CSV table of C-alpha atoms and ligand atoms in Angstrom, one decimal:
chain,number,residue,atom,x,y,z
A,300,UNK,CA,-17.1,6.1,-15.5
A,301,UNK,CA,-15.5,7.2,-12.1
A,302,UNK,CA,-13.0,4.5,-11.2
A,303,UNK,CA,-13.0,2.4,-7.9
A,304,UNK,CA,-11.1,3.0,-5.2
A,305,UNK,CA,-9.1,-0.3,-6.1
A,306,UNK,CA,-8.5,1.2,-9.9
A,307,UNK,CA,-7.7,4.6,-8.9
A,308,UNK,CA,-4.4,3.6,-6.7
A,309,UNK,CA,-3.3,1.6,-9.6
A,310,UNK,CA,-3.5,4.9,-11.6
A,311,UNK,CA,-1.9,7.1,-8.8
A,312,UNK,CA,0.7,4.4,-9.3
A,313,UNK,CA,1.1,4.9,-12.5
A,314,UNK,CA,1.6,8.4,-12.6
A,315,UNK,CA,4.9,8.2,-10.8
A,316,UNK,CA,6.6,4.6,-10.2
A,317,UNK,CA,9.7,4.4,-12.7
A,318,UNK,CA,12.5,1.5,-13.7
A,319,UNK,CA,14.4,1.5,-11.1
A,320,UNK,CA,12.2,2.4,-8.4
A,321,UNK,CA,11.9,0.6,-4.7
A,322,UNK,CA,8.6,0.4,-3.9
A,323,UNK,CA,6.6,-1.3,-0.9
A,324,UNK,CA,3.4,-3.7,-1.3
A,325,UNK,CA,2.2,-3.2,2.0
A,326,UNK,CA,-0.1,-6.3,2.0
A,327,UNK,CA,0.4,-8.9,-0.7
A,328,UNK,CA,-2.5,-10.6,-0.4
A,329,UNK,CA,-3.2,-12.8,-3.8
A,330,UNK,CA,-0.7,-10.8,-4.9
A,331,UNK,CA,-2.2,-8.7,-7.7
A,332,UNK,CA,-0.6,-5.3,-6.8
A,333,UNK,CA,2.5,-7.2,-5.9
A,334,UNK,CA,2.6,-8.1,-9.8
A,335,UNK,CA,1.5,-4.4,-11.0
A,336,UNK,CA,4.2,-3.0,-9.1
A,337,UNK,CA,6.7,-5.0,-10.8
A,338,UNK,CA,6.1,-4.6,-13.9
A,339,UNK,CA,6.2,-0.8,-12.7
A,340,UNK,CA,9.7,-0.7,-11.4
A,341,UNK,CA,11.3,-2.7,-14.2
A,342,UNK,CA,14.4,-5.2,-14.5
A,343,UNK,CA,16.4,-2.9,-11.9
A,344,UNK,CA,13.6,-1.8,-9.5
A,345,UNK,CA,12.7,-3.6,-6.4
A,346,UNK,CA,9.5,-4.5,-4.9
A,347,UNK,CA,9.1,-5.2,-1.2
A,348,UNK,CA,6.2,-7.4,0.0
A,349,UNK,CA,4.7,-7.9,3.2
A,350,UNK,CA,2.0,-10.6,4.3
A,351,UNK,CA,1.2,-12.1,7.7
A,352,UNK,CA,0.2,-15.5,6.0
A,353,UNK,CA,1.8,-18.2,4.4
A,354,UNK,CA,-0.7,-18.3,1.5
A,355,UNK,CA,-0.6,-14.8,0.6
A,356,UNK,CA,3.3,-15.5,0.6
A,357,UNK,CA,2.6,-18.8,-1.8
A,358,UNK,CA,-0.3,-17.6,-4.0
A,359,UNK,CA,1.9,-14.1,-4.8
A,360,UNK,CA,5.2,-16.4,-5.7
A,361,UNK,CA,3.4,-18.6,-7.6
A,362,UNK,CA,1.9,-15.2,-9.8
A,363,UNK,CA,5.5,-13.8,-9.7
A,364,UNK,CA,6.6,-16.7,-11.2
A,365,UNK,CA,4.6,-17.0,-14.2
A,366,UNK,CA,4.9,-13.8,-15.2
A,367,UNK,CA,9.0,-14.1,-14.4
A,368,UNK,CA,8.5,-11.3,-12.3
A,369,UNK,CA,9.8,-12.8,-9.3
A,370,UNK,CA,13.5,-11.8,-9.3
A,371,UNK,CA,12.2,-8.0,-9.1
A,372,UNK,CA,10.8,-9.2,-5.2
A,373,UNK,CA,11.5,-9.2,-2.0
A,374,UNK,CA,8.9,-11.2,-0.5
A,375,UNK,CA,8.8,-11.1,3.3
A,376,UNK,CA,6.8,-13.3,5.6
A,377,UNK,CA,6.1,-10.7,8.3
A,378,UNK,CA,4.2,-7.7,9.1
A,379,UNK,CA,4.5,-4.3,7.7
A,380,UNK,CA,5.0,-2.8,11.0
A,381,UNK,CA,8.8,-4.5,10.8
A,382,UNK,CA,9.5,-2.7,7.5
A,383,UNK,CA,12.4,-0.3,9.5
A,384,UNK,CA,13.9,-3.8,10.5
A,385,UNK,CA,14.1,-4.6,6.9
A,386,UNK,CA,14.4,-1.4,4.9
A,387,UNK,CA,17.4,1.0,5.5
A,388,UNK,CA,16.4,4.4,6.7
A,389,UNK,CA,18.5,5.6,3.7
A,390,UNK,CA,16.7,3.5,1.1
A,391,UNK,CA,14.5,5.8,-0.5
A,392,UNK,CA,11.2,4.6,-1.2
A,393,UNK,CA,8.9,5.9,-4.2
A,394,UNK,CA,5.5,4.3,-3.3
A,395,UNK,CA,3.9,2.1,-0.7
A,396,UNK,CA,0.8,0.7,-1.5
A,397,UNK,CA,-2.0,-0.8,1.3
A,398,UNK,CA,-4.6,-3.1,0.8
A,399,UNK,CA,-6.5,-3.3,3.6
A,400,UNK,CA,-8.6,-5.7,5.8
A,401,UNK,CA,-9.0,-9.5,5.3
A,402,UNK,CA,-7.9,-12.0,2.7
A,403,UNK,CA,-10.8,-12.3,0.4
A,404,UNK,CA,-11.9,-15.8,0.5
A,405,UNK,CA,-9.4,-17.0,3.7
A,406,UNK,CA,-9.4,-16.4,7.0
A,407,UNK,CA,-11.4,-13.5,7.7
A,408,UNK,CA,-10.6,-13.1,11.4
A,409,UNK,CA,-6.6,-12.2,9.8
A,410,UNK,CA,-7.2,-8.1,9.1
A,411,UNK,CA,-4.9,-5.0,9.1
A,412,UNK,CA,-5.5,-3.3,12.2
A,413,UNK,CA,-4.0,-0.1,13.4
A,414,UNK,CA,-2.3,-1.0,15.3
A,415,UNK,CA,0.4,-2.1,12.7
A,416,UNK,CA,-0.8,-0.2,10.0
A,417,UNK,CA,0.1,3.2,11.9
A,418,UNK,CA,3.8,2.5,12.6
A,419,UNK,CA,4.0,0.9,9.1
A,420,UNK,CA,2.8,4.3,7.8
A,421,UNK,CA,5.7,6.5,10.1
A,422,UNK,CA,8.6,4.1,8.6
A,423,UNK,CA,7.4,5.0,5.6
A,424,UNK,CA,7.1,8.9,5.6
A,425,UNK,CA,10.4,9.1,6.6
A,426,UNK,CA,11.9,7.1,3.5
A,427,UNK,CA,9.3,8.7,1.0
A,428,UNK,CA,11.1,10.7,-2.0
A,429,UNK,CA,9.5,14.4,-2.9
A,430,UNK,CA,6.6,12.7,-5.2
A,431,UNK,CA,6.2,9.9,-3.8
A,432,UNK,CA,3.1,8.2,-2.9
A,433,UNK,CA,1.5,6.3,0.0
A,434,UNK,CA,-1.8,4.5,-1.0
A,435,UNK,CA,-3.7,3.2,0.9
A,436,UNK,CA,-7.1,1.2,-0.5
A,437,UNK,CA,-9.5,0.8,3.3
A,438,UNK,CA,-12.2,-1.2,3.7
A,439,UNK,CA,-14.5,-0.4,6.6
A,440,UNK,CA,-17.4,-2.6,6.2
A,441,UNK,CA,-15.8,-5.4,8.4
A,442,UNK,CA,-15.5,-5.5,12.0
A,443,UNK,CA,-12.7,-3.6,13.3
A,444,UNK,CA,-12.4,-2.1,9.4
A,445,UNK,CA,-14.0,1.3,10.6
A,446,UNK,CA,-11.7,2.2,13.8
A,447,UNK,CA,-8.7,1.4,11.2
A,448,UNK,CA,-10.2,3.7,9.0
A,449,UNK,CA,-10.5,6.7,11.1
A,450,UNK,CA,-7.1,5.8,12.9
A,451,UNK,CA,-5.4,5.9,9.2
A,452,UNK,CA,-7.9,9.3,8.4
A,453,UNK,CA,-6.7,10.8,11.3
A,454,UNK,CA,-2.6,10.5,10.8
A,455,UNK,CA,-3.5,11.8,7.0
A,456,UNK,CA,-5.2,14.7,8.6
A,457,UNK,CA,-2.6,15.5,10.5
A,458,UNK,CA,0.9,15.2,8.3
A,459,UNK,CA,1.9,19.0,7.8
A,460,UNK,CA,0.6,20.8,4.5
A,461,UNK,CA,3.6,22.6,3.5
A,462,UNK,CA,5.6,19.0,3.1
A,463,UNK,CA,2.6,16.5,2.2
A,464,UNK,CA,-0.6,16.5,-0.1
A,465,UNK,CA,-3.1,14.2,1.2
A,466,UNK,CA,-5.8,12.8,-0.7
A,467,UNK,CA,-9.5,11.3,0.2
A,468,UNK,CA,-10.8,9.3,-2.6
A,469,UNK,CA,-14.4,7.8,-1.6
A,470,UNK,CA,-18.0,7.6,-3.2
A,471,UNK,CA,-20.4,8.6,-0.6
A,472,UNK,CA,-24.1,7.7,-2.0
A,473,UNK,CA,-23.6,3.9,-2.2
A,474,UNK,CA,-24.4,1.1,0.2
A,475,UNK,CA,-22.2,-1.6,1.2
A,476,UNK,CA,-19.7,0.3,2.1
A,477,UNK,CA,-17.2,0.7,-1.0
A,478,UNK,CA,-13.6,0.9,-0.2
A,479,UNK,CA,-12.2,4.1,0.2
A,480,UNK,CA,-8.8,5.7,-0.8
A,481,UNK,CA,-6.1,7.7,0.9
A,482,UNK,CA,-3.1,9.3,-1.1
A,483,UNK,CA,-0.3,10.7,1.0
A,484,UNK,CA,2.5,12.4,-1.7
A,485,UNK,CA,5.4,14.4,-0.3
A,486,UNK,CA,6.4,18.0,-1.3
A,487,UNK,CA,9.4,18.6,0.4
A,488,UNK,CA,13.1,16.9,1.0
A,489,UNK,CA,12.2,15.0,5.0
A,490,UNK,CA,14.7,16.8,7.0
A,491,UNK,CA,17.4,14.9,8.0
B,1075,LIG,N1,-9.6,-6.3,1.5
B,1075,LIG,C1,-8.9,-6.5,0.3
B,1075,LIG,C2,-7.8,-7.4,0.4
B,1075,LIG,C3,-6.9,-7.1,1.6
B,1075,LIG,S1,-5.8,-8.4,1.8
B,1075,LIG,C4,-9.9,-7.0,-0.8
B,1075,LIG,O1,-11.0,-7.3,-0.5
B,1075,LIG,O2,-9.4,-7.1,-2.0
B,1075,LIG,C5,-5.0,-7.8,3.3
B,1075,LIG,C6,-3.9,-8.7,3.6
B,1075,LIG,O3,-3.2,-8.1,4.7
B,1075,LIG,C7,-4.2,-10.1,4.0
B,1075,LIG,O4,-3.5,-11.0,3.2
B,1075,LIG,C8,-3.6,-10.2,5.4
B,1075,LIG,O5,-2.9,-11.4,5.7
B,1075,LIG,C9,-2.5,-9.1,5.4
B,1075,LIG,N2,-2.1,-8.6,6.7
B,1075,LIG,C10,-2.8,-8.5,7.9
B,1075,LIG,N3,-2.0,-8.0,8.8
B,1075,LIG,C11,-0.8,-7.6,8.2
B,1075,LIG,C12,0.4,-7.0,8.7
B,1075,LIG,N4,0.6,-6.6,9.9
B,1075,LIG,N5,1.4,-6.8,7.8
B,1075,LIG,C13,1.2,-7.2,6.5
B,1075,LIG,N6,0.1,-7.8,6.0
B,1075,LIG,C14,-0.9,-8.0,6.9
């Protein structure tokens, strides 16, 4: 069966995150990915987490914790758009992952807008290591979910092709409106 947008990231994931990697979890959430990307990066790769709310922060340290993952973590109370206050320009950075729009079951007014998820994205281009992956899972069927959507389709569209592959992941006969994936992998070197 074709995967969902949701499982496909965790494959693209996968593919390329190694021990040792530093990696970004753009929006902890309930912490799920936070966990996945742990495991991913090992005893001496680091995770960086970002959430806006105190119970994302609490539900994902409480997860990290019974799986004894939480050492691996940086968990950050703040918004991804602060990541170049937190994350040298030098570090390199294998993958970022995004998980767009609201908190399931929580406050629903709380969503990733693009106006934060845009600079979040530039920080991260810059620090991204030839292969490395920006994923980003969007959800559009909420308001202000669409406009967020074509702000993040547009910067994909327009990274240069001879240093980035961008990918569109998104099932286009189903109602509802399914999340949809974006894949940003580098090519080249960034010049410095
Ligand atoms: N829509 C997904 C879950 C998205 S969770 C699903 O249905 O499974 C999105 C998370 O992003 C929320 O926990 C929210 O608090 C967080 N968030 C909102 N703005 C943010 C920001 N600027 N930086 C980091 N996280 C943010």
């Amino acid at each position: 069966m074709l995967q969902t947008a949701l499982h496909y990231s965790h494959e693209l994931l996968k593919e390329i995150v190694q021990p040792g990697d530093v990696v970004v979890d753009g929006t902890m959430g309930n912490g799920f990915d936070t966990v996945f990307l742990a495991e991913l990066v090992g005893k001496t790769g680091l995770v960086y987490a970002f959430d806006v709310q105190e119970q994302a922060l609490t539900t994902t340290t409480e997860r990290l914790k019974a799986e004894k993952l939480l050492e691996r973590t940086q968990l950050l109370l703040q918004g991804h758009e602060t990541l170049s206050q937190v994350i040298p320009e030098i570090q390199p950075i294998k993958s970022a992952l995004f998980n767009l729009g609201y908190l399931p079951h929580s406050d629903k007014s709380i969503i990733t807008t693009e106006a934060t998820t845009i600079p979040a994205l530039t920080a991260l281009i810059s620090r991204l290591v030839t292969r490395g992956r920006i994923i980003l899972v969007i959800y559009s069927g909420h308001e202000g979910g669409e406009a967020e959507k074509q702000a993040v389709l547009n910067f994909a569209t327009e990274l240069p092709q001879e240093d980035f592959s961008v990918l569109y992941y998104e099932f286009i006969n189903q109602k509802h409106s399914p999340p949809s994936l974006v894949c940003i992998e580098r090519k080249k070197s960034p010049k410095k």
